XYZ file of C-alpha atoms in Angstrom:
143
model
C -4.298 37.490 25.802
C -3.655 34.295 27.557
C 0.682 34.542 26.363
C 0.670 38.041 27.152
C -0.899 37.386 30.803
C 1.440 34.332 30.983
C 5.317 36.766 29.936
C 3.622 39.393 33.092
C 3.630 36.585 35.723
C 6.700 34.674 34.534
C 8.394 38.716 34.587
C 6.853 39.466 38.378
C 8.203 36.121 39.532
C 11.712 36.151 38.135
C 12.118 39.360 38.871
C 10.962 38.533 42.664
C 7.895 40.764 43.001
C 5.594 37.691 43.630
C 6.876 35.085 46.408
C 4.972 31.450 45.965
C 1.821 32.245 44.861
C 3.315 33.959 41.948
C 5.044 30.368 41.448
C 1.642 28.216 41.888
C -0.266 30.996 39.800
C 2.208 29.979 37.083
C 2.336 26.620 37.137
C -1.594 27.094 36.826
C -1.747 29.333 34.169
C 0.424 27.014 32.303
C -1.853 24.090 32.852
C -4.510 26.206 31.734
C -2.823 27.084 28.748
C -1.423 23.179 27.909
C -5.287 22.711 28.025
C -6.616 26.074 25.437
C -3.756 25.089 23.340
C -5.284 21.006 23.081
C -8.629 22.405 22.249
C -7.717 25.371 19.893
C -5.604 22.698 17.945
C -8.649 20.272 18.304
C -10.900 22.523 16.820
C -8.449 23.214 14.041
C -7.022 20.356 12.815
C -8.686 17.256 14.031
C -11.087 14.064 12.987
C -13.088 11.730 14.538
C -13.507 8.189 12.813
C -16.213 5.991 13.879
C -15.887 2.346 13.334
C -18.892 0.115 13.974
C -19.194 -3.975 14.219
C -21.106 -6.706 15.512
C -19.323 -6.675 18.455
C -18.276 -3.123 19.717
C -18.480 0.473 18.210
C -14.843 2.402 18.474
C -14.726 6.193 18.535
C -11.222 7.719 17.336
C -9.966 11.025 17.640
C -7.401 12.002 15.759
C -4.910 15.290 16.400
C -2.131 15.873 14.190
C -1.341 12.353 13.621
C -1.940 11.329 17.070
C -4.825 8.661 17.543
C -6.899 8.491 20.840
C -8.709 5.132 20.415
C -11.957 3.958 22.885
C -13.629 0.998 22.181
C -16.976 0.088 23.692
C -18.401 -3.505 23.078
C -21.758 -4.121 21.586
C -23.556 -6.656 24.404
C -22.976 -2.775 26.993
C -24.105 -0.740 25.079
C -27.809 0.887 25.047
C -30.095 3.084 23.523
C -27.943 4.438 20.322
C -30.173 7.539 19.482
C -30.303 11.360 18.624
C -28.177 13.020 21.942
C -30.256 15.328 23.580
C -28.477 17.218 26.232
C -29.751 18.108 29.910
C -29.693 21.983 30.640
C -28.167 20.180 34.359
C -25.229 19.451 31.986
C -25.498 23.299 30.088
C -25.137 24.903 33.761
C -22.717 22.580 34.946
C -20.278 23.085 31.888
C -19.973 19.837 31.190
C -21.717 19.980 27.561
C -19.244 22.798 26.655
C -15.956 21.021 27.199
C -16.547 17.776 25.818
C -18.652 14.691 25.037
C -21.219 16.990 22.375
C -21.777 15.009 19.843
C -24.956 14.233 17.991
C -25.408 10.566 18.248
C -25.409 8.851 21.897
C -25.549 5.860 23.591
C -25.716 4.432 27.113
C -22.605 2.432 28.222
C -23.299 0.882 31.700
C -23.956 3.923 33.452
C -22.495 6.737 31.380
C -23.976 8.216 28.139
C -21.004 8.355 25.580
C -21.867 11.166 22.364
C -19.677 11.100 19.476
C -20.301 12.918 15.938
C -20.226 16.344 16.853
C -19.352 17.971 13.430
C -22.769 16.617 11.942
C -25.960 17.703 11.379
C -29.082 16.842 12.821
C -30.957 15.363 9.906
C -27.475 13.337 9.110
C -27.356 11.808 12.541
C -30.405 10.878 11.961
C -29.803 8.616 9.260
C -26.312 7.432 10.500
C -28.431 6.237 13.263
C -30.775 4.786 11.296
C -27.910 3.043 8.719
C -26.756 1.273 12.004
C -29.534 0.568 13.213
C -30.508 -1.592 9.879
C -27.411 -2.846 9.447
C -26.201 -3.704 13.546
C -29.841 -4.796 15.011
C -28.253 -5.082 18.217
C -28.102 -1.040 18.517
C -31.771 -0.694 18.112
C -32.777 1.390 21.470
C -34.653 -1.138 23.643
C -38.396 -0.537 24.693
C -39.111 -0.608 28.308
C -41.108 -3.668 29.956
């Protein structure tokens, strides 16, 4: 749907039926498309790889070869738990497009998720694995 909407506009403006907002509409739509195509191919052929130290946890992605590396240190980080996510992020389309996965923490004053193709119960016990193993990612009480 999206290549076949994509040939009509790239027709109407080479053919001059559309003046420039045939041209911007393009240029859009081709954006738009860079971005379906990323996420399609994400969804298809993709890892994450978690690795987690002492001293920082670093969440890879991994597309086709490529390697997206972010690497968060242990002493910012807070409350590693079981995500649960806001129906303020639902509405706002946020959840749906990316940071879902099922194990979060707080990293000064963003929450970072990672894990998405797990299951609950699994998280769970990731969580807890770290937890035992990395003290320092226990979730904090209050004073």
């Amino acid at each position: 749907m999206w290549l076949f909407f994509e040939i009509t506009i790239l027709v109407s403006v080479f053919s001059g039926k559309t003046g420039v907002s045939g041209a911007v509409l393009v240029v859009v739509w081709s954006i738009l498309g860079v971005f379906l195509l990323y996420n399609l191919i994400w969804l298809v052929a993709s890892s994450e790889e978690i690795q987690i130290t002492e001293t920082s946890i670093r969440l890879n992605q991994v597309v086709l070869g490529y390697t997206r590396s972010k690497e968060y240190l242990a002493e910012h980080i807070k409350d590693l738990e079981l995500a649960y996510i806001s129906t303020k992020e639902i509405n706002a389309g946020r959840f749906m497009l990316s940071n879902t996965g099922l194990i979060s923490f707080d990293y000064g004053a963003k929450t970072y998720r990672f894990a998405d193709a797990i299951e609950k119960a699994e998280a769970k016990q990731i969580i807890s694995k770290i937890q035992n193993k990395f003290p320092q990612y226990k979730k904090k009480i209050q004073e």
